[in-house]
Short mmCIF file of C-alpha atoms and ligand atoms in Angstrom, two decimals:
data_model
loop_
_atom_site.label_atom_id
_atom_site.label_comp_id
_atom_site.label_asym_id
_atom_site.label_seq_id
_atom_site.Cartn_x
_atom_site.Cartn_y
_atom_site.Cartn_z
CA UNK A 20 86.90 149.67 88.14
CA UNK A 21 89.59 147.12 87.89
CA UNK A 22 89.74 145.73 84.40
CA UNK A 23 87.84 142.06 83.71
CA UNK A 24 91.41 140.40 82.55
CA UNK A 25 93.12 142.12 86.07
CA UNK A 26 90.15 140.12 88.56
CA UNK A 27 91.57 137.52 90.47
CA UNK A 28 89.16 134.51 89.34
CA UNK A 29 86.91 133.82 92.48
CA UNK A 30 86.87 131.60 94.63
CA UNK A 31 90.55 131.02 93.81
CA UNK A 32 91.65 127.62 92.02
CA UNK A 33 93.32 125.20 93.78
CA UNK A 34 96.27 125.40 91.59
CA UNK A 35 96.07 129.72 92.24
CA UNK A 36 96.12 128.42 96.28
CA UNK A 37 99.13 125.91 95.79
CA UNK A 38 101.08 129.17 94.26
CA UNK A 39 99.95 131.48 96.96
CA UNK A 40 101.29 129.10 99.65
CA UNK A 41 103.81 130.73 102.78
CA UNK A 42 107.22 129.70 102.30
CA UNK A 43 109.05 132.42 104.68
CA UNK A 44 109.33 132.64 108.16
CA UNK A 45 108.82 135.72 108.44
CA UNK A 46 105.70 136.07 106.19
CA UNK A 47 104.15 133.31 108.65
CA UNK A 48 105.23 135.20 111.70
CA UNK A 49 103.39 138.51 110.63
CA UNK A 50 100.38 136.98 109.48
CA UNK A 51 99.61 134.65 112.46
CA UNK A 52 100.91 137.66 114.96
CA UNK A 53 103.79 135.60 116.26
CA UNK A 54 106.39 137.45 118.84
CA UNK A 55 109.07 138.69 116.95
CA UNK A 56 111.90 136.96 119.24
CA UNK A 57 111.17 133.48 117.92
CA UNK A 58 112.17 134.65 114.29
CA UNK A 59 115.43 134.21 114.25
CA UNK A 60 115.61 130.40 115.56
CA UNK A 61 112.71 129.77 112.91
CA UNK A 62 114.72 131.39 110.17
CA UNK A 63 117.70 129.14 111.28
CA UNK A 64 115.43 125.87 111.30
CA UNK A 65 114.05 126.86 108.04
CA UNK A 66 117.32 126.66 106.70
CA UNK A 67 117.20 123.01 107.45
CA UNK A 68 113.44 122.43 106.06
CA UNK A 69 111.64 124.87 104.58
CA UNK A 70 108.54 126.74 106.28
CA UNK A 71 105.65 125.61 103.80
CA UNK A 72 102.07 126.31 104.79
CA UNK A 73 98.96 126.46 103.12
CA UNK A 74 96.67 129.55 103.78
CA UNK A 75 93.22 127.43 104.21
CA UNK A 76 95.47 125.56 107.02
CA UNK A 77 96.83 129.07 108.01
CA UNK A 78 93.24 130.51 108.60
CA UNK A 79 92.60 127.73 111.22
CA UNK A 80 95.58 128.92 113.17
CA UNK A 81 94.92 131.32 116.48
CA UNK A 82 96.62 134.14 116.10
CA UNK A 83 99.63 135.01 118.28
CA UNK A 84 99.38 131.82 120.06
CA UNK A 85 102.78 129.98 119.94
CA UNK A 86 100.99 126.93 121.49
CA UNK A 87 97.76 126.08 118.72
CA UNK A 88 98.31 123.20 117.90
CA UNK A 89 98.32 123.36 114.34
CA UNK A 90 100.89 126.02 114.74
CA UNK A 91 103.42 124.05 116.28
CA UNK A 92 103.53 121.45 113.14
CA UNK A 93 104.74 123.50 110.46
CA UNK A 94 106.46 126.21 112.76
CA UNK A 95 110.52 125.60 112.28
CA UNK A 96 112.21 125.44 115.97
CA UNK A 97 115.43 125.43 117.26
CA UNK A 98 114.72 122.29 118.79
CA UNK A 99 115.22 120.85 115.26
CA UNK A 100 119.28 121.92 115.48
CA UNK A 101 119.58 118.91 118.17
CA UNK A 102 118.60 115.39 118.33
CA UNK A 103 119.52 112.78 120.35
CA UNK A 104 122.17 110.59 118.65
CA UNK A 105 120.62 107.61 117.20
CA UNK A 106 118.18 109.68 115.83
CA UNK A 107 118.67 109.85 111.25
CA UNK A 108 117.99 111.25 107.88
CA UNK A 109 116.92 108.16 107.16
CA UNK A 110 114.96 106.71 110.25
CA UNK A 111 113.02 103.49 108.43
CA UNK A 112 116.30 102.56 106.24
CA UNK A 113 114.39 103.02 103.41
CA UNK A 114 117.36 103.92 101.30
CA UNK A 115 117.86 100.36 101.66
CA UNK A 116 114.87 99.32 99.80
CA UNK A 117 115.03 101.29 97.22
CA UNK A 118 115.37 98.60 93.98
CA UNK A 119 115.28 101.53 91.34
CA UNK A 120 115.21 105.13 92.05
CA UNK A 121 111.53 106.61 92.96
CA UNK A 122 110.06 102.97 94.13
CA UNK A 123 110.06 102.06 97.61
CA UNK A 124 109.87 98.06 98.11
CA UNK A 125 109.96 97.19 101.70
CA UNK A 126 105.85 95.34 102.31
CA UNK A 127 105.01 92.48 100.56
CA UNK A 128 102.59 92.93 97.79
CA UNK A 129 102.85 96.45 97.95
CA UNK A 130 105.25 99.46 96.60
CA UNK A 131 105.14 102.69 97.28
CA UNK A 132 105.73 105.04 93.97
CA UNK A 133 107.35 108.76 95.00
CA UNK A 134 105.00 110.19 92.68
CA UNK A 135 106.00 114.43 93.97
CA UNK A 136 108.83 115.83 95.21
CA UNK A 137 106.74 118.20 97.72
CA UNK A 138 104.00 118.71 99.70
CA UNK A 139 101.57 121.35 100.33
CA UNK A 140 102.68 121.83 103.64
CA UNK A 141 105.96 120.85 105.25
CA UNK A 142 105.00 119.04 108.53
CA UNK A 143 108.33 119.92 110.88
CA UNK A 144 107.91 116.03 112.28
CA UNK A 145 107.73 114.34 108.98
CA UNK A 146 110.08 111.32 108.58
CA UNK A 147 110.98 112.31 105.37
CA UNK A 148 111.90 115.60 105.94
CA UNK A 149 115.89 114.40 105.30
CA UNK A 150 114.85 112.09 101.99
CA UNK A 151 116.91 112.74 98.97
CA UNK A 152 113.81 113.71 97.04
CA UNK A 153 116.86 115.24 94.13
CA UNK A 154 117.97 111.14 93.78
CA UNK A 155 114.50 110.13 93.59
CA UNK A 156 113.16 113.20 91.75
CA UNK A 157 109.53 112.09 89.28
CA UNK A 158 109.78 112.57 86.36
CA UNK A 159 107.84 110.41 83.26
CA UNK A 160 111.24 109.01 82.34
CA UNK A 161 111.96 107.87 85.72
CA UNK A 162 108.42 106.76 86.38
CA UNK A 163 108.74 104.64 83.08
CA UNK A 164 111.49 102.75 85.07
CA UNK A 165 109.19 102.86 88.19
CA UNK A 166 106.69 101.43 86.08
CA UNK A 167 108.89 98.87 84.54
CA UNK A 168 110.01 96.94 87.63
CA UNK A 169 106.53 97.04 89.35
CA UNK A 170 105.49 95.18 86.12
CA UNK A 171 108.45 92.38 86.51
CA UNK A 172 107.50 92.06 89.85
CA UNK A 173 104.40 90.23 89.94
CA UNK A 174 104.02 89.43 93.51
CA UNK A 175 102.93 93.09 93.93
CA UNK A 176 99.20 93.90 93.54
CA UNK A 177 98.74 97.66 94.80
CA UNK A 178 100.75 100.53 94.19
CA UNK A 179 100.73 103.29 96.51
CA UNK A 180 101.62 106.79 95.20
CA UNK A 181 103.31 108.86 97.73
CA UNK A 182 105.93 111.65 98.03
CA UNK A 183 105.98 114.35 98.64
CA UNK A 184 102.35 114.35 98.21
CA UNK A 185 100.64 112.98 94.92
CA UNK A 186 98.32 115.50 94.64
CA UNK A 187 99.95 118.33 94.15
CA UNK A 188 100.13 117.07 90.53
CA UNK A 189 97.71 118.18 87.59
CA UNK A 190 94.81 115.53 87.16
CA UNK A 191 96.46 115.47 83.62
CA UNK A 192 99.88 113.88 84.92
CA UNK A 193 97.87 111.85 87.49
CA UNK A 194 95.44 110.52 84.75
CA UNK A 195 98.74 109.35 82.58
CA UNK A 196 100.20 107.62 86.10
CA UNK A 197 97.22 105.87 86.76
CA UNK A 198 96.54 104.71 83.11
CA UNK A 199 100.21 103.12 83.27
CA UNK A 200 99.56 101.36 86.12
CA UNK A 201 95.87 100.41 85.01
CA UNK A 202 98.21 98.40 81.86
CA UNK A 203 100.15 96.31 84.38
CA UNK A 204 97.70 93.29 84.91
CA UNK A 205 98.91 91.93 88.33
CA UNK A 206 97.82 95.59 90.07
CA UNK A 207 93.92 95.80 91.83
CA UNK A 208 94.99 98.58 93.42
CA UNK A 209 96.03 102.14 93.63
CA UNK A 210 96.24 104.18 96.72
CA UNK A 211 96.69 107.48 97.18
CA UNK A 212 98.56 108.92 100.46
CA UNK A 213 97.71 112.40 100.82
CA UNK A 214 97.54 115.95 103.24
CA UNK A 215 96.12 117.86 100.79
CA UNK A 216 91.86 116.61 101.38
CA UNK A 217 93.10 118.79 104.59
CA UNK A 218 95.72 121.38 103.91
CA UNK A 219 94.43 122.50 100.35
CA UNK A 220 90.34 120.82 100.07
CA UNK A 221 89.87 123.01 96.84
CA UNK A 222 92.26 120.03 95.31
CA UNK A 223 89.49 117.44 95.75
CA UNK A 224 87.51 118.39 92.37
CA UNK A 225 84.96 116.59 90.62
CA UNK A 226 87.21 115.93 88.34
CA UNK A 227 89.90 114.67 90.76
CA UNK A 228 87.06 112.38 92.12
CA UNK A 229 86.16 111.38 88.77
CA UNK A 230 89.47 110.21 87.36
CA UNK A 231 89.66 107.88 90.34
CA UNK A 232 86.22 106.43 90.20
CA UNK A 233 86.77 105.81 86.56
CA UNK A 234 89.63 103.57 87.37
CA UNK A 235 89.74 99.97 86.87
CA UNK A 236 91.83 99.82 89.78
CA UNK A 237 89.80 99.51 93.49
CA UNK A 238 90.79 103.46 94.91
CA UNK A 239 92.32 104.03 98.22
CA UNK A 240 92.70 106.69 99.71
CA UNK A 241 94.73 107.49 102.97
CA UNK A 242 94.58 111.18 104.31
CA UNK A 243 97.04 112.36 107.18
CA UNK A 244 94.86 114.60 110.02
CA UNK A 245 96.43 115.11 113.49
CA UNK A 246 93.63 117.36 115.19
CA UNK A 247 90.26 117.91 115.17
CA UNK A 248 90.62 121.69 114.42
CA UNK A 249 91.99 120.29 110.89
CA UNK A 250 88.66 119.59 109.73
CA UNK A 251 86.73 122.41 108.75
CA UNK A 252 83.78 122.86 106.27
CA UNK A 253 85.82 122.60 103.53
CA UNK A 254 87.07 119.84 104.34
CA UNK A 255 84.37 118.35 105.05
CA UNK A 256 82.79 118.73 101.72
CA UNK A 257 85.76 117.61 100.50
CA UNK A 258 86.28 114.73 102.09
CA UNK A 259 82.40 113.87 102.09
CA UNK A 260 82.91 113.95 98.25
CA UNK A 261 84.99 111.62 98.21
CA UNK A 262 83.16 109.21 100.27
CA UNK A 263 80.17 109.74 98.01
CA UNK A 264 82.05 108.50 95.09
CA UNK A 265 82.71 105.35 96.85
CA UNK A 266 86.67 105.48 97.64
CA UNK A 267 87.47 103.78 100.59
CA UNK A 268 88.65 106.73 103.17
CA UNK A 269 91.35 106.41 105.62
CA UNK A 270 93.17 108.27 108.09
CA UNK A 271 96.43 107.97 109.38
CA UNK A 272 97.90 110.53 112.81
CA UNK A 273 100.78 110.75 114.13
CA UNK A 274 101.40 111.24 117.76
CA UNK A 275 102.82 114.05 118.83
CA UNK A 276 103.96 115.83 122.11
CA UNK A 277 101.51 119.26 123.12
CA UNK A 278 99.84 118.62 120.26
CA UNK A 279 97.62 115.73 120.02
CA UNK A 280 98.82 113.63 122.83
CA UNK A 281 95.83 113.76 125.19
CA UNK A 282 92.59 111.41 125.22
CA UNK A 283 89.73 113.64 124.56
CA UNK A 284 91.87 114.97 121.45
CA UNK A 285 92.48 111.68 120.02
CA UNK A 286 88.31 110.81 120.71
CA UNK A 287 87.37 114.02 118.97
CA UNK A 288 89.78 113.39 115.73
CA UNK A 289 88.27 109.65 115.58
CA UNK A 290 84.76 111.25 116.00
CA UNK A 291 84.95 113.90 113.56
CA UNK A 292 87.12 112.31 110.91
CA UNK A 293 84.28 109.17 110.88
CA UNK A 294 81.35 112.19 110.59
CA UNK A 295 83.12 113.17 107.53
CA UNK A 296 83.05 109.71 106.00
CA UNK A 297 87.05 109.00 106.94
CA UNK A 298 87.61 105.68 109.46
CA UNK A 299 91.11 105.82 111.56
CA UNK A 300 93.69 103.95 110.35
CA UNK A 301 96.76 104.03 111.56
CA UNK A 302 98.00 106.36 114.99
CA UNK A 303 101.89 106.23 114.52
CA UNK A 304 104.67 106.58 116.95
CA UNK A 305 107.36 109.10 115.93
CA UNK A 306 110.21 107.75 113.90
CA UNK A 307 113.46 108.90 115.13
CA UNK A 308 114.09 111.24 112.14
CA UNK A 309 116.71 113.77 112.94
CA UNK A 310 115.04 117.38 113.96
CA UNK A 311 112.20 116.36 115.38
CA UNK A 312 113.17 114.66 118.76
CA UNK A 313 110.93 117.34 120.56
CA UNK A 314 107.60 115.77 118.93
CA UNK A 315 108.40 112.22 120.79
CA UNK A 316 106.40 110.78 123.20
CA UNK A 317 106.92 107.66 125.73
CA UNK A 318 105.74 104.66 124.33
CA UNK A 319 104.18 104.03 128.11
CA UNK A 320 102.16 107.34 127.14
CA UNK A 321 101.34 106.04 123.94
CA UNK A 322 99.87 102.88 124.69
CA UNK A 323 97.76 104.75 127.83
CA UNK A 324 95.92 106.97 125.17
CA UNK A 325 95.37 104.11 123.36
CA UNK A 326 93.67 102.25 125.96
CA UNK A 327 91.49 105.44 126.55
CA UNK A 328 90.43 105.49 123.20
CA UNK A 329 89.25 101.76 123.52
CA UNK A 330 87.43 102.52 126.32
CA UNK A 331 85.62 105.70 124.88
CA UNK A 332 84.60 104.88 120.97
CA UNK A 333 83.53 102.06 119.17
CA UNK A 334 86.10 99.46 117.77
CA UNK A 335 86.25 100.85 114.17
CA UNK A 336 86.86 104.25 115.15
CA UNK A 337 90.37 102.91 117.24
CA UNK A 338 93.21 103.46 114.61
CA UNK A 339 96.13 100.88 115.10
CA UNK A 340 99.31 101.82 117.27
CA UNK A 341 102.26 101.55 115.30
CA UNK A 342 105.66 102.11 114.93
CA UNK A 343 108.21 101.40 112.41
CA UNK A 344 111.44 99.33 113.22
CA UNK A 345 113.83 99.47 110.15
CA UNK A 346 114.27 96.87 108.40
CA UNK A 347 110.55 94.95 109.25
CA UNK A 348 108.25 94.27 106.44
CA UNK A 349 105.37 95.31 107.43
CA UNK A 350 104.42 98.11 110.47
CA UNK A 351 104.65 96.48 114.46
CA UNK A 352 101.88 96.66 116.54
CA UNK A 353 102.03 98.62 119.59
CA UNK A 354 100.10 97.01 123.31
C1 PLP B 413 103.53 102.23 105.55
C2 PLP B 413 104.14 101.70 104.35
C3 PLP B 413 103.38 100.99 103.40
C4 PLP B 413 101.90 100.73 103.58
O1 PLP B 413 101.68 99.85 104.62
P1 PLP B 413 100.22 99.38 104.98
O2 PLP B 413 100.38 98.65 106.27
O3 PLP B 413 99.76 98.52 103.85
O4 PLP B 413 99.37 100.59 105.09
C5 PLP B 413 104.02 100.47 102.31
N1 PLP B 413 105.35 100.65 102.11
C6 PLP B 413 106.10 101.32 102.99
C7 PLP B 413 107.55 101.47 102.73
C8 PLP B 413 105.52 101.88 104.14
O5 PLP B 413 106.28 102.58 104.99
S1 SF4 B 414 102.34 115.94 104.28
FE1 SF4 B 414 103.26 113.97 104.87
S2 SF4 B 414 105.04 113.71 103.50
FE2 SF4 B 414 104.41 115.88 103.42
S3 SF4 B 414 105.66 116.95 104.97
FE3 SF4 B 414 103.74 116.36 105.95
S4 SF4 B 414 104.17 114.35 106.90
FE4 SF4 B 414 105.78 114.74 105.36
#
């Protein structure tokens, strides 16, 4: 018998899952079954982002299918070696809105706080995949300077923590974050921009739920789902949680070439997000960050699926096409 002190604790905690993530190529290959061949352009694309990916988002992979699409967002390519050339590291300028380091100012009355360096999962499309997270690193000596120009700035009323993704922190660094911002008067609101309700549910605890119900701040949160075979039980519970506790629940997608970029898909996210207490928020055109070109779609396309969507589900369960243009203060409507 294995010694009490040598047991893995079961089920494992969220923060034993965020350790136990895949962060090789080659690791990922052998436990999905991948064809060996493809290794060595993933190894070279991982060289440009690293392969992160969670094993609860793992386990709803196919094996040996290069084309699940779950697969093909956190699978480096060699597609991501070339991009067309007004494609950037820094696709929505945001370097240029960036009044002290780790703040984001670019919408009226809001800011958006780089609360974590990392995600759970490293989404191969992601328009930050270039950001100088080491210039913007958190830490409670930067946030304090964070903290200190949100409060001079009083025409800003919600902060929105976002990354890297917030929630890979402890509830104990979280807690202190939120209590700062709870001490700045002008703020109502705190919003939370997230994966991890889908890559890692185990982080949605009770006390994770609690800390943000306790708040005196109104509680946003906005997940990031691109498929219905995201959502599984666990998510579900996780995200029903949530919704219990009375934080508004929002989704944002992205579109994205043979993955998600066919009516019925889009239908079935809206469906099964809203079943798990989640409405759609936003459906975003790709940015033109450099490396993931191969994700783009028409904007023709685009605004086709959205007019299937209209004509299938109920208004409130139609997220808003958008798309970024550099430089515009708020997101621009897509029709
Ligand atoms: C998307 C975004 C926000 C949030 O915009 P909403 O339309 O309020 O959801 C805020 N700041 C920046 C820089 C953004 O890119
Ligand atoms: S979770 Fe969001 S921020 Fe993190 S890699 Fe994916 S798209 Fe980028």
């Amino acid at each position: 018998m294995i010694p009490r002190t040598q047991q893995a604790a079961y089920p494992p905690s969220w923060q034993d899952e965020l350790k136990s993530i895949i962060t090789c190529p080659k690791v990922l290959f052998e436990a999905l079954e991948l064809p060996l061949s493809a290794l060595p352009s993933a190894q070279q694309a991982h060289a440009l982002f690293k392969v992160r990916v969670t094993l609860p988002y793992l386990n709803r992979i196919k094996k040996g299918d290069l084309n699940d699409p779950l697969l093909k967002q956190v699978l480096p390519l060699e597609a991501e070696q070339s991009s067309p050339e007004h494609y950037s590291d820094d696709p929505l300028a945001e370097s240029h809105h960036n009044p002290v380091k780790g703040v984001i100012h670019k919408y009226h009355g809001r800011v958006l706080l780089i609360a974590a360096s990392q995600c759970a999962i490293n989404c191969r499309y992601c328009f930050r995949r270039n950001f100088d997270y080491q210039a913007n690193s958190p830490s409670r000596a930067q946030w304090q300077e964070s903290l200190a120009y949100i409060h001079q700035t009083p025409s800003i009323n919600e902060v929105i923590l976002s990354g890297g993704d917030p929630l890979v922190l402890s509830d104990s660094t979280l807690s202190w974050l939120i209590a700062q911002i709870e001490q700045i008067p002008h703020i109502t609101r705190v919003r939370i921009h997230t994966r991890l309700p889908i890559v890692l549910p185990h982080r949605i605890t009770p006390a994770l739920i609690t800390l943000m119900q306790r708040s005196r701040l109104n509680a946003i949160m906005v997940i990031h789902c691109n498929h219905p075979n995201e959502i599984d039980n666990d998510v579900v519970q996780a995200l029903t949680a949530i919704k219990h506790a009375g934080i508004t629940l929002l989704n944002q997608a992205v579109l994205l070439a043979n993955i998600n970029n066919n009516a019925q898909t889009l239908i079935a996210l809206s469906e099964q997000l809203f079943n798990a207490g989640v409405l759609p928020y936003y459906l975003h055109l790709m940015d033109t960050v450099k490396g993931a070109a191969h994700f783009s779609i028409p904007e023709s396309e685009a605004i086709a699926l959205h007019q299937q969507m209209q004509a299938n589900l109920p208004g409130f369960l139609v997220p808003k096409l958008v798309r970024e243009i550099p430089h515009r203060a708020h997101k621009t409507l897509i029709f």
